[in-house]
CSV table of C-alpha atoms in Angstrom, one decimal:
chain,number,residue,atom,x,y,z
A,1,UNK,CA,0.0,0.0,0.0
A,2,UNK,CA,2.7,2.5,1.0
A,3,UNK,CA,4.9,1.6,-2.0
A,4,UNK,CA,2.1,2.2,-4.4
A,5,UNK,CA,1.2,5.4,-2.7
A,6,UNK,CA,4.8,6.6,-3.0
A,7,UNK,CA,4.9,5.7,-6.7
A,8,UNK,CA,1.7,7.6,-7.3
A,9,UNK,CA,2.5,10.6,-5.2
A,10,UNK,CA,6.2,11.1,-5.2
A,11,UNK,CA,5.9,14.5,-6.7
A,12,UNK,CA,4.1,15.8,-3.6
A,13,UNK,CA,5.5,16.3,-0.1
A,14,UNK,CA,5.6,12.9,1.6
A,15,UNK,CA,6.5,12.1,5.2
A,16,UNK,CA,7.2,8.9,7.0
A,17,UNK,CA,4.4,9.8,9.4
A,18,UNK,CA,1.9,10.0,6.5
A,19,UNK,CA,3.0,6.7,5.1
A,20,UNK,CA,3.0,5.0,8.5
A,21,UNK,CA,-0.6,6.2,9.1
A,22,UNK,CA,-1.6,4.6,5.7
A,23,UNK,CA,-0.3,1.3,7.0
A,24,UNK,CA,-1.8,1.9,10.6
A,25,UNK,CA,1.7,1.6,12.1
A,26,UNK,CA,4.0,3.7,14.3
A,27,UNK,CA,6.7,5.6,12.4
A,28,UNK,CA,9.4,3.5,13.9
A,29,UNK,CA,7.7,0.2,13.1
A,30,UNK,CA,6.9,1.4,9.6
A,31,UNK,CA,10.6,2.3,9.0
A,32,UNK,CA,11.8,-1.1,10.2
A,33,UNK,CA,9.3,-3.0,8.0
A,34,UNK,CA,9.9,-0.7,5.0
A,35,UNK,CA,13.7,-1.2,5.2
A,36,UNK,CA,13.2,-5.0,5.6
A,37,UNK,CA,11.1,-5.1,2.4
A,38,UNK,CA,13.0,-2.6,0.2
A,39,UNK,CA,16.5,-2.5,1.7
A,40,UNK,CA,16.1,1.3,2.0
A,41,UNK,CA,14.7,3.8,4.4
A,42,UNK,CA,11.4,5.5,3.2
A,43,UNK,CA,13.2,8.8,2.7
A,44,UNK,CA,16.0,7.3,0.6
A,45,UNK,CA,13.5,5.3,-1.5
A,46,UNK,CA,11.5,8.5,-2.2
A,47,UNK,CA,14.7,10.4,-3.1
A,48,UNK,CA,15.9,7.7,-5.4
A,49,UNK,CA,12.6,7.5,-7.2
A,50,UNK,CA,12.6,11.3,-7.6
A,51,UNK,CA,16.1,11.2,-9.0
A,52,UNK,CA,15.4,8.4,-11.4
A,53,UNK,CA,12.5,10.3,-12.8
A,54,UNK,CA,14.6,13.5,-12.9
A,55,UNK,CA,17.1,11.6,-15.1
A,56,UNK,CA,14.4,10.7,-17.6
A,57,UNK,CA,13.1,14.3,-17.7
A,58,UNK,CA,16.7,15.6,-18.2
A,59,UNK,CA,17.2,13.2,-21.1
A,60,UNK,CA,13.8,13.4,-22.7
A,61,UNK,CA,12.7,17.0,-22.3
A,62,UNK,CA,13.9,20.6,-22.6
A,63,UNK,CA,12.6,21.5,-19.2
A,64,UNK,CA,15.0,23.7,-17.1
A,65,UNK,CA,16.7,22.1,-14.1
A,66,UNK,CA,14.4,24.1,-11.9
A,67,UNK,CA,11.3,22.7,-13.8
A,68,UNK,CA,12.7,19.2,-13.6
A,69,UNK,CA,13.3,19.6,-9.8
A,70,UNK,CA,9.7,20.8,-9.3
A,71,UNK,CA,8.3,18.1,-11.5
A,72,UNK,CA,9.7,15.4,-9.4
A,73,UNK,CA,8.9,16.8,-6.0
A,74,UNK,CA,11.8,19.0,-5.0
A,75,UNK,CA,10.7,22.5,-4.0
A,76,UNK,CA,14.3,23.9,-3.9
A,77,UNK,CA,16.4,23.8,-7.1
A,78,UNK,CA,19.6,24.3,-5.1
A,79,UNK,CA,18.8,21.3,-2.8
A,80,UNK,CA,17.9,19.2,-5.9
A,81,UNK,CA,21.2,20.0,-7.5
A,82,UNK,CA,23.1,19.2,-4.4
A,83,UNK,CA,21.3,15.8,-3.9
A,84,UNK,CA,21.6,15.0,-7.6
A,85,UNK,CA,25.3,15.8,-7.7
A,86,UNK,CA,26.0,13.8,-4.6
A,87,UNK,CA,24.1,10.8,-5.9
A,88,UNK,CA,25.4,10.8,-9.5
A,89,UNK,CA,28.7,12.6,-9.0
A,90,UNK,CA,27.8,15.1,-11.6
A,91,UNK,CA,25.4,18.1,-11.8
A,92,UNK,CA,22.0,17.8,-13.6
A,93,UNK,CA,23.4,20.0,-16.4
A,94,UNK,CA,26.4,17.8,-16.8
A,95,UNK,CA,24.2,14.7,-16.8
A,96,UNK,CA,22.0,16.3,-19.6
A,97,UNK,CA,25.0,16.8,-21.8
């Protein structure tokens, strides 16, 4: 249920608390079960999903980096660029080239 919800709503603000409530669990218990099932924390899973989709947009569209960031759920372009660069070891603009 939570994985499907994340996949359908990753462009919106998501919290572990919201996801835990969907599953009728405490945040702590939800985090443990989520990590057992996916191998990742909920926050990391959401970030990875957003970054994967950002890569597709960077390759397949002419959207600006700011528009890509907003399209995948990042409200701050600078934060998006920092996270993207840390994850892929290159900036979104370099990735697009």
